[in-house]
Short mmCIF file of C-alpha atoms in Angstrom, two decimals:
data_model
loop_
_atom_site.label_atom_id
_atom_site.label_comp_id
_atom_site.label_asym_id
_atom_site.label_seq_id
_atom_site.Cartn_x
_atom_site.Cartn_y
_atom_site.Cartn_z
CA UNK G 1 180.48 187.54 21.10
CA UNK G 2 180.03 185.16 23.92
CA UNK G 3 182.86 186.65 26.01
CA UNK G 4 181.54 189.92 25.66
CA UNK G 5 178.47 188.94 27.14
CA UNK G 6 180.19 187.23 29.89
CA UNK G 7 182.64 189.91 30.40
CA UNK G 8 179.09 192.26 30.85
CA UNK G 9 177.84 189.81 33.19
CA UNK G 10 180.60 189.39 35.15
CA UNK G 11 181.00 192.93 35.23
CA UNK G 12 177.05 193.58 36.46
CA UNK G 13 177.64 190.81 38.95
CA UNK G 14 180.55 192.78 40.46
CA UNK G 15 178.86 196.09 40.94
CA UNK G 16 175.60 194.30 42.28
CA UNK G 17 178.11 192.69 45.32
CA UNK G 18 179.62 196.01 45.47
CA UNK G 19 176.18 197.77 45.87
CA UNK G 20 175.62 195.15 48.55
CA UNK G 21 178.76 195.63 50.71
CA UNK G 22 177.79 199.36 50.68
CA UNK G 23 174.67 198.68 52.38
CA UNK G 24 176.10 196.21 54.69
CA UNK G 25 178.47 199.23 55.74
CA UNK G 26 176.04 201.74 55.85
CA UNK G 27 173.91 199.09 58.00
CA UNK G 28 176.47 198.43 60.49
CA UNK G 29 177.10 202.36 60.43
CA UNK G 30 173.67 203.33 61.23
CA UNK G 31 173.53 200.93 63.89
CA UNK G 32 176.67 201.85 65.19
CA UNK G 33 175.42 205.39 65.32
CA UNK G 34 172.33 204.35 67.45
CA UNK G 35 174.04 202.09 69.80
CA UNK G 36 176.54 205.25 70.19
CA UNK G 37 173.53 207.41 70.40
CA UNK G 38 171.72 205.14 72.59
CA UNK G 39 174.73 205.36 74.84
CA UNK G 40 175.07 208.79 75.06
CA UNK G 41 171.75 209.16 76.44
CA UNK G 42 172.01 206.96 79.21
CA UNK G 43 174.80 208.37 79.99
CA UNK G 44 172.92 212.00 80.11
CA UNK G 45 170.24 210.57 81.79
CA UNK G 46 172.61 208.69 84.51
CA UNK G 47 174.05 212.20 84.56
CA UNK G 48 170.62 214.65 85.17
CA UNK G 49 170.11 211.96 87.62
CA UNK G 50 173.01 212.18 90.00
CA UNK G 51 173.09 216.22 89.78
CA UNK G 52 169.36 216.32 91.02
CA UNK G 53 170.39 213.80 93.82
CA UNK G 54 173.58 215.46 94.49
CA UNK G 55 171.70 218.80 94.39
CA UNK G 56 168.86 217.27 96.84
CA UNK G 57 171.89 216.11 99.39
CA UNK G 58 173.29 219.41 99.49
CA UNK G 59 170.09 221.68 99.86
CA UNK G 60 169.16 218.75 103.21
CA UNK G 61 173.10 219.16 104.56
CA UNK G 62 172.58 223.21 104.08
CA UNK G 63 169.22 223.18 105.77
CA UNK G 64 169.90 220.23 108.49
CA UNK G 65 173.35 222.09 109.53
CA UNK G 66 171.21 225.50 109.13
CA UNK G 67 168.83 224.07 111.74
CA UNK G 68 171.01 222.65 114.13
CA UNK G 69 172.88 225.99 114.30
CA UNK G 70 170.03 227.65 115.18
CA UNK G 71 168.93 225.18 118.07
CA UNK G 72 172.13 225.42 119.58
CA UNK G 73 172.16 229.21 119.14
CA UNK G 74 169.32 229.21 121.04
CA UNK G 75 169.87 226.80 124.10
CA UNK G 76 173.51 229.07 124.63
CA UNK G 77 170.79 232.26 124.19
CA UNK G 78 168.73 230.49 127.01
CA UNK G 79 171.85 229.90 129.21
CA UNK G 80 173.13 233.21 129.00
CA UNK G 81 169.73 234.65 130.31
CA UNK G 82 169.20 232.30 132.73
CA UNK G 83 172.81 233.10 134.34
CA UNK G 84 171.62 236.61 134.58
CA UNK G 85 168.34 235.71 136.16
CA UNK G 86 168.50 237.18 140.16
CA UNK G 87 166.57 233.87 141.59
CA UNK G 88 166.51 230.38 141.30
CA UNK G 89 162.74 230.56 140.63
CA UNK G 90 162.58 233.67 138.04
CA UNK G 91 161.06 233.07 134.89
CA UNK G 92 160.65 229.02 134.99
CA UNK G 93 157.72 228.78 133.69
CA UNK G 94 159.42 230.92 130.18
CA UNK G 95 162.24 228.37 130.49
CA UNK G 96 160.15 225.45 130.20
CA UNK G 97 158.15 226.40 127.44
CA UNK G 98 161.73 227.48 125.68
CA UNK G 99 162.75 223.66 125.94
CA UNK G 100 159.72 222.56 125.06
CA UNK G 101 159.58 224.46 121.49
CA UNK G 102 163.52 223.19 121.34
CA UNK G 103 162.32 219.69 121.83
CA UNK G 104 159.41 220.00 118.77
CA UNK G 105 162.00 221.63 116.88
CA UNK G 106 164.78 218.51 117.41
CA UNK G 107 161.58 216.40 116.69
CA UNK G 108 161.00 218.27 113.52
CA UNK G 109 164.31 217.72 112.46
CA UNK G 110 164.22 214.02 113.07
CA UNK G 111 161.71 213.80 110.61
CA UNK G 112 163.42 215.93 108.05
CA UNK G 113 166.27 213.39 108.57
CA UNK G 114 163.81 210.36 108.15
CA UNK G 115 161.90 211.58 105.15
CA UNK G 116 165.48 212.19 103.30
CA UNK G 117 166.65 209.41 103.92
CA UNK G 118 165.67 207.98 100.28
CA UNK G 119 168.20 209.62 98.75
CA UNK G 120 171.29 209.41 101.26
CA UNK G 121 173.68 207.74 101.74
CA UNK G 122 174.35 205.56 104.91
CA UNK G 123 176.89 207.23 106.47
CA UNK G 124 175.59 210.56 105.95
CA UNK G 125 172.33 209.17 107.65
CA UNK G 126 174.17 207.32 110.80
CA UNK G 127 176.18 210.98 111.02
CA UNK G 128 173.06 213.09 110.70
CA UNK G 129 171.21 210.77 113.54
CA UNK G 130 174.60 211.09 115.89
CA UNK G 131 174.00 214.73 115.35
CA UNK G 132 170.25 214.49 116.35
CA UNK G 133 171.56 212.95 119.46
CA UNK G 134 174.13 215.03 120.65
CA UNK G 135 171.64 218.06 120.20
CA UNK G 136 168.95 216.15 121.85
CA UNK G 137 171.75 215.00 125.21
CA UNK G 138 172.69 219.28 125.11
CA UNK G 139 169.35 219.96 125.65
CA UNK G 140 168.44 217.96 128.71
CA UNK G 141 171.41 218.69 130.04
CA UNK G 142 170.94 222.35 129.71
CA UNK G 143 167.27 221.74 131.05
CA UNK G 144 168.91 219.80 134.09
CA UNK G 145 171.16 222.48 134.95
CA UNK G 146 168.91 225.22 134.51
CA UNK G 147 165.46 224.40 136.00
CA UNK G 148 166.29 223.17 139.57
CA UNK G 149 164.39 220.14 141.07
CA UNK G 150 161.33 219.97 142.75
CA UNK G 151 162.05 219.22 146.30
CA UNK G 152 160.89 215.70 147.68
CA UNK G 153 160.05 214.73 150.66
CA UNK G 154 158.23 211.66 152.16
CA UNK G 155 154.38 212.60 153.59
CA UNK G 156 152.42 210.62 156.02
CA UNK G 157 149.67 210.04 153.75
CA UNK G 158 148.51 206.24 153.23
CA UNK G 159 149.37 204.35 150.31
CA UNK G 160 146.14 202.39 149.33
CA UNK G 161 146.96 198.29 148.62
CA UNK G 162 147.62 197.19 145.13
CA UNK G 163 144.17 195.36 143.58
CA UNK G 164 145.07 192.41 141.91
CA UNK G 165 142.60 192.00 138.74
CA UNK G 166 143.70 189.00 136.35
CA UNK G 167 141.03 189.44 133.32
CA UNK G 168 143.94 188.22 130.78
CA UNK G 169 142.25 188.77 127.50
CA UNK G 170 142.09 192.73 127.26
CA UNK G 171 140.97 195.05 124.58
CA UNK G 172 140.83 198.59 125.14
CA UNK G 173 138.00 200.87 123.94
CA UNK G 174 138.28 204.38 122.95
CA UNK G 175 137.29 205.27 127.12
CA UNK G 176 139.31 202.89 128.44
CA UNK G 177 143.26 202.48 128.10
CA UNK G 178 145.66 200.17 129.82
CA UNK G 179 146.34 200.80 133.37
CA UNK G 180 150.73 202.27 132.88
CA UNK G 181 153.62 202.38 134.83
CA UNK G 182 154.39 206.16 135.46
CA UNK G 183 158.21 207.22 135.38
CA UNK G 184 159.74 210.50 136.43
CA UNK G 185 161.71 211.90 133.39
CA UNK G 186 162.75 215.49 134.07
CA UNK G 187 160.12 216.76 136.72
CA UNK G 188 157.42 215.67 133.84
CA UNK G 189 155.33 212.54 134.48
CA UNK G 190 156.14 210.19 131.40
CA UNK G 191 153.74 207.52 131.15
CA UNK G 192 153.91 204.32 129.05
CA UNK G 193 150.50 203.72 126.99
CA UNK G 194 151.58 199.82 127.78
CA UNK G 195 153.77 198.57 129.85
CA UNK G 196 154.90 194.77 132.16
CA UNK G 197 152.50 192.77 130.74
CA UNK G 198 152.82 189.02 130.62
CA UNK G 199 150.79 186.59 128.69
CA UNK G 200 148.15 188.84 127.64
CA UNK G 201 145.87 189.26 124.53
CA UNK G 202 146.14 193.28 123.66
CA UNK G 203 144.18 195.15 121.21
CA UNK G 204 144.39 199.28 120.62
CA UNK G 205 141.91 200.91 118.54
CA UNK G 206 139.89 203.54 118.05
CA UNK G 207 140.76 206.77 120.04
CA UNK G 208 142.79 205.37 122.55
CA UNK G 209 145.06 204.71 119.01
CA UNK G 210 144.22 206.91 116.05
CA UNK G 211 147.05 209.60 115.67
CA UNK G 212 148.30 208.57 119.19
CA UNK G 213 152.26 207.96 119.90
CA UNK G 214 151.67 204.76 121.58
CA UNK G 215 154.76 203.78 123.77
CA UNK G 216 155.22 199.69 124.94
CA UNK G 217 157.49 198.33 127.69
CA UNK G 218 158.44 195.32 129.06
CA UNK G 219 156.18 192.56 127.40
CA UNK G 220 156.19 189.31 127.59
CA UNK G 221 154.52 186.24 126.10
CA UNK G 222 151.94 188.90 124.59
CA UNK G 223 149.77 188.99 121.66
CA UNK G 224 149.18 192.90 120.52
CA UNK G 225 147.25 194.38 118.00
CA UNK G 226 147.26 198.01 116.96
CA UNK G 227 144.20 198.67 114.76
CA UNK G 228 143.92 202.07 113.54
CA UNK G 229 145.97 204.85 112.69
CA UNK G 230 148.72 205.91 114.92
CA UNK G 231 150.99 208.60 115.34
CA UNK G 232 154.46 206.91 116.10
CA UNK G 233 154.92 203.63 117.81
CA UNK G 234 157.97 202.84 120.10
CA UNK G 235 158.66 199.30 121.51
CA UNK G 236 161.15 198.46 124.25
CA UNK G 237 162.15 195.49 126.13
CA UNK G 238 160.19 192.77 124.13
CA UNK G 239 160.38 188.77 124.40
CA UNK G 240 158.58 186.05 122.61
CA UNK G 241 155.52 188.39 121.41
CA UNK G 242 153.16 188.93 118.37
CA UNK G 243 152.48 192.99 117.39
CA UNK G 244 150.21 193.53 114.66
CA UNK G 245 150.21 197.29 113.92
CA UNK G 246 148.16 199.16 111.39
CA UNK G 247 149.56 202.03 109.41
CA UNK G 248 151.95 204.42 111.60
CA UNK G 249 152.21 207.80 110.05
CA UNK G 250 155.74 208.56 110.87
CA UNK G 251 157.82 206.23 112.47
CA UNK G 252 158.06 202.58 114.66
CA UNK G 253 161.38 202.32 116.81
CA UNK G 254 162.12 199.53 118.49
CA UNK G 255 164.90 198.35 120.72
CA UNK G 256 165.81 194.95 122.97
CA UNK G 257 163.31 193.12 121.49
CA UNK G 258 163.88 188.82 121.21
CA UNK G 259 161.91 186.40 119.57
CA UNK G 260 159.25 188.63 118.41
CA UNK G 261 157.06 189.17 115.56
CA UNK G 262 156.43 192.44 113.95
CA UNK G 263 153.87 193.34 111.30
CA UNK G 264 153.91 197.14 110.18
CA UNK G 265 153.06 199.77 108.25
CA UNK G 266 155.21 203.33 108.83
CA UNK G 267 156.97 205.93 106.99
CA UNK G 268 160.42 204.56 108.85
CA UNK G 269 161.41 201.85 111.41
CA UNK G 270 164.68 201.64 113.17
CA UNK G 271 165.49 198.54 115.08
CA UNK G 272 168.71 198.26 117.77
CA UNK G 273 169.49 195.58 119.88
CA UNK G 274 167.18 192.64 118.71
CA UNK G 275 167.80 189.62 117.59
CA UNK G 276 165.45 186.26 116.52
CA UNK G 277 163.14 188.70 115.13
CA UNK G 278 160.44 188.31 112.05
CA UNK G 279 159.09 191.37 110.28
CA UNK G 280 155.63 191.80 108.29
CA UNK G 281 157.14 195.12 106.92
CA UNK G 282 155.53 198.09 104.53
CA UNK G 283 157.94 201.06 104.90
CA UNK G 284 157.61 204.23 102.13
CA UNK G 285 161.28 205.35 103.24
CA UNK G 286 163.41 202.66 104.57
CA UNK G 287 163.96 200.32 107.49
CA UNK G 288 167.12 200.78 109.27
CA UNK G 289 168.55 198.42 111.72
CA UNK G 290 171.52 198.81 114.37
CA UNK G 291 173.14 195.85 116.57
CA UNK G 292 170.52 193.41 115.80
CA UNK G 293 170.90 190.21 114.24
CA UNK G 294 169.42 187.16 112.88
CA UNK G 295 166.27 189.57 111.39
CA UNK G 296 164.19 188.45 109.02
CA UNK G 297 162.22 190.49 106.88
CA UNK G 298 159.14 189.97 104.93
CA UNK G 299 156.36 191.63 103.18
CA UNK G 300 153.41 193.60 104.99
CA UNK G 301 150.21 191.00 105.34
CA UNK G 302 147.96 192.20 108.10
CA UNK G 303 144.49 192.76 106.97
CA UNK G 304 141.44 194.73 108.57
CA UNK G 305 138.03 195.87 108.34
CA UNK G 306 139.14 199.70 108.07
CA UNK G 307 142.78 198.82 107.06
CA UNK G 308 142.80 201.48 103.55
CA UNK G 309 141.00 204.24 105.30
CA UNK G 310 143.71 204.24 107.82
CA UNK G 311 146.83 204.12 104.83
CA UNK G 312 145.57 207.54 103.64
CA UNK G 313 144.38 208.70 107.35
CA UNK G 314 148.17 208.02 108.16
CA UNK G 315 149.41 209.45 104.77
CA UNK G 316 151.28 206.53 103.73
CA UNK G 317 151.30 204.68 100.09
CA UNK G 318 150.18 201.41 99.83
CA UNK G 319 151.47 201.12 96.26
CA UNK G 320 154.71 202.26 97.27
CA UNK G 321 156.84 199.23 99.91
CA UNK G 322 160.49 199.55 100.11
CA UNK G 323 160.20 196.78 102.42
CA UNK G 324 163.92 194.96 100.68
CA UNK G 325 165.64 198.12 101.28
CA UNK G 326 167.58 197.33 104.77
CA UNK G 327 170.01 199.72 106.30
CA UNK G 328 172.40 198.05 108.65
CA UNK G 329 174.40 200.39 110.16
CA UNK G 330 176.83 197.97 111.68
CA UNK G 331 177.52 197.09 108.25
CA UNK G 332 178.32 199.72 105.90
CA UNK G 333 180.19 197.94 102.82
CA UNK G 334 178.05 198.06 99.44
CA UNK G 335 179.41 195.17 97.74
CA UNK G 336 178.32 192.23 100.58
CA UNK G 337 175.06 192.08 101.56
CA UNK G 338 174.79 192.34 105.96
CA UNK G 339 174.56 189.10 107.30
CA UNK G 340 172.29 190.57 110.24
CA UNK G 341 168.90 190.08 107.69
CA UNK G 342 167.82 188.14 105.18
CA UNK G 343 164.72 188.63 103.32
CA UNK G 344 161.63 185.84 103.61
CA UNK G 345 161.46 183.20 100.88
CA UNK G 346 159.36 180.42 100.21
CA UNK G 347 157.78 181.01 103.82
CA UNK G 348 153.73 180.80 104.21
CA UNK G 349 152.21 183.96 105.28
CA UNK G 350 151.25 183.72 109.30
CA UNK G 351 147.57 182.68 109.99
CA UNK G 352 147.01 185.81 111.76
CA UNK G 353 143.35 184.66 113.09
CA UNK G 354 144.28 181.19 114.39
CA UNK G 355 147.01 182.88 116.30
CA UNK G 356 144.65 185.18 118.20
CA UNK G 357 142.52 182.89 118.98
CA UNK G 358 145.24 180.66 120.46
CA UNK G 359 146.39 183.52 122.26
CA UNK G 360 142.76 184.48 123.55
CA UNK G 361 141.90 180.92 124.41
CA UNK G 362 145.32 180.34 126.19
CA UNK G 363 144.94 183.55 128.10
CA UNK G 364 141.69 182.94 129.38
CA UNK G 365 142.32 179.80 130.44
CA UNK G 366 145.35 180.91 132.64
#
């Protein structure tokens, strides 16, 4: 009698293990089955992803190619009517405004190209840009070749003497902008909004700024501020100075530029030639830099009275800062980070007000 019972026991303890190794299978089973499943749909979703980016870079190589094609369609159109023309001084005035709706057109593209530039790669960028430049050289030099020169000659008119006025510390109103340096660039007067300045306190603002493209060159030892909205900003020729720029809608470019501090707020900034430089940087595209070195980069942290009315007049997102997301076109490998930048750690934010006052005080004194 007793070994039947443990005979039944033994036998109730064997199908109670057996019951629990089935469920230990079917546990590791089902899990299996949703780490598998799990799998799969990153793998779908990986997938959906790179056909809607692959999809995006060839509808912007159709159109950009589409587009160039038709600008160079039409400056060979404009060259095989002017060749036809029976005087040097028919129809100028039609040619001119022809290369002048060419020129918004290249400019049009350029932003195309710098508003796709999230989802391209490098190389396609630094191609598409070589592109934009090559149409952009084609079109002055048909403009050169086809609308002759205006003839110069010297006059016997008086020159009045320079003034020499030395207020240092100067802020322009909305009546009132910096007295430029005038270049001649194609028969059309091109005139820098700032430009060979030394030591100076500058501040833009109001309408002399808002929607403005505000072009600086040849600075020195000068403290800038740009407080409003503006169009596009373009630097060149920069040493040892401070700009503080509000929200740009499109873009800041900025070339030759040493020891200098940049804070900013645009839809793109492209740097070439600097080195030594600091940047304050909010950018909703990315930042691309060319034959610069030793750049560091930081967060945006220039502040305002008006400073998130002009982020929506300008269109940009303040939420939105790919400020880490460096292009280096002089270094195109994927797997080593450039050793042209580095990003800003462990650095205190710049005391933006005690600097201006230095500045101002130091200027005045001078």
């Amino acid at each position: 009698m007793s070994t039947n019972l443990n005979t039944s026991n033994a036998t109730l303890s064997g199908g109670d293990h057996a019951d629990s190794r089935k469920e230990t299978i079917l546990e590791r089973l089902n899990k299996r089955n949703k780490e598998r499943q799990n799998y799969l749909d990153v793998k779908l979703e990986q997938r959906n992803k790179e056909n809607v980016e692959l999809e995006g870079t060839d509808y912007f190589s159709q159109t950009f190619t589409e587009r160039v094609r038709t600008i160079e369609e039409q400056l060979e159109s404009i060259a095989s009517v002017a060749a036809d023309r029976p005087s040097p001084n028919t129809n100028i005035a039609d040619l001119t405004r022809a290369f002048a709706d060419i020129t918004l057109q290249v400019q049009e593209l350029q932003r195309y190209l710098t508003t796709s530039t999230m989802f391209l790669t490098d190389f396609k960028i630094k191609a598409c840009q070589s592109t934009l430049n090559e149409l952009s050289n084609s079109c002055e030099e048909y403009r050169l070749r086809l609308i002759p020169k205006k003839k110069f000659g010297f006059s016997g008119k008086k020159v009045a003497p320079k003034v020499l006025v030395n207020p240092k510390v100067m802020k322009t109103s909305a009546d009132k902008v910096d007295m430029p340096e005038k270049s001649k660039i194609d028969n059309n007067s091109f005139t820098w909004t700032l430009s060979n300045r030394e030591d100076e306190y500058i501040c833009l603002e109001g309408e002399a700024l808002n929607n403005k493209d505000i072009t600086i060159s040849n600075l020195k030892n000068c403290f800038v501020e740009l407080r409003g909205h503006a169009g596009s900003v373009q630097i060149s020729h920069a040493s040892n100075c401070t700009f503080l720029c509000g929200p740009i809608a499109r873009s800041l470019f900025a070339e030759h530029c040493e020891r200098t501090t940049l804070a900013l707020a645009c839809q793109q900034l492209r740097l070439h030639s600097s080195s030594i430089c600091r940047i304050y940087l909010h950018v909703t595209c990315r930042a691309i830099i060319e034959d610069c070195n030793q750049i560091e980069v930081g967060a945006y942290n220039y502040e305002y009275a008006t400073m998130d009315a002009d982020f929506q007049s300008a269109g940009l997102d303040r939420t939105h800062n790919n400020y880490s997301d460096i292009a280096d076109f002089n270094w195109l490998s994927p797997d080593v980070p450039s050793p042209n930048w580095t990003l800003l750690r462990d650095t205190p934010a710049p005391a933006w007000n005690e600097l201006r006052k230095q500045k101002q005080l130091k200027t005045t004194t001078l």
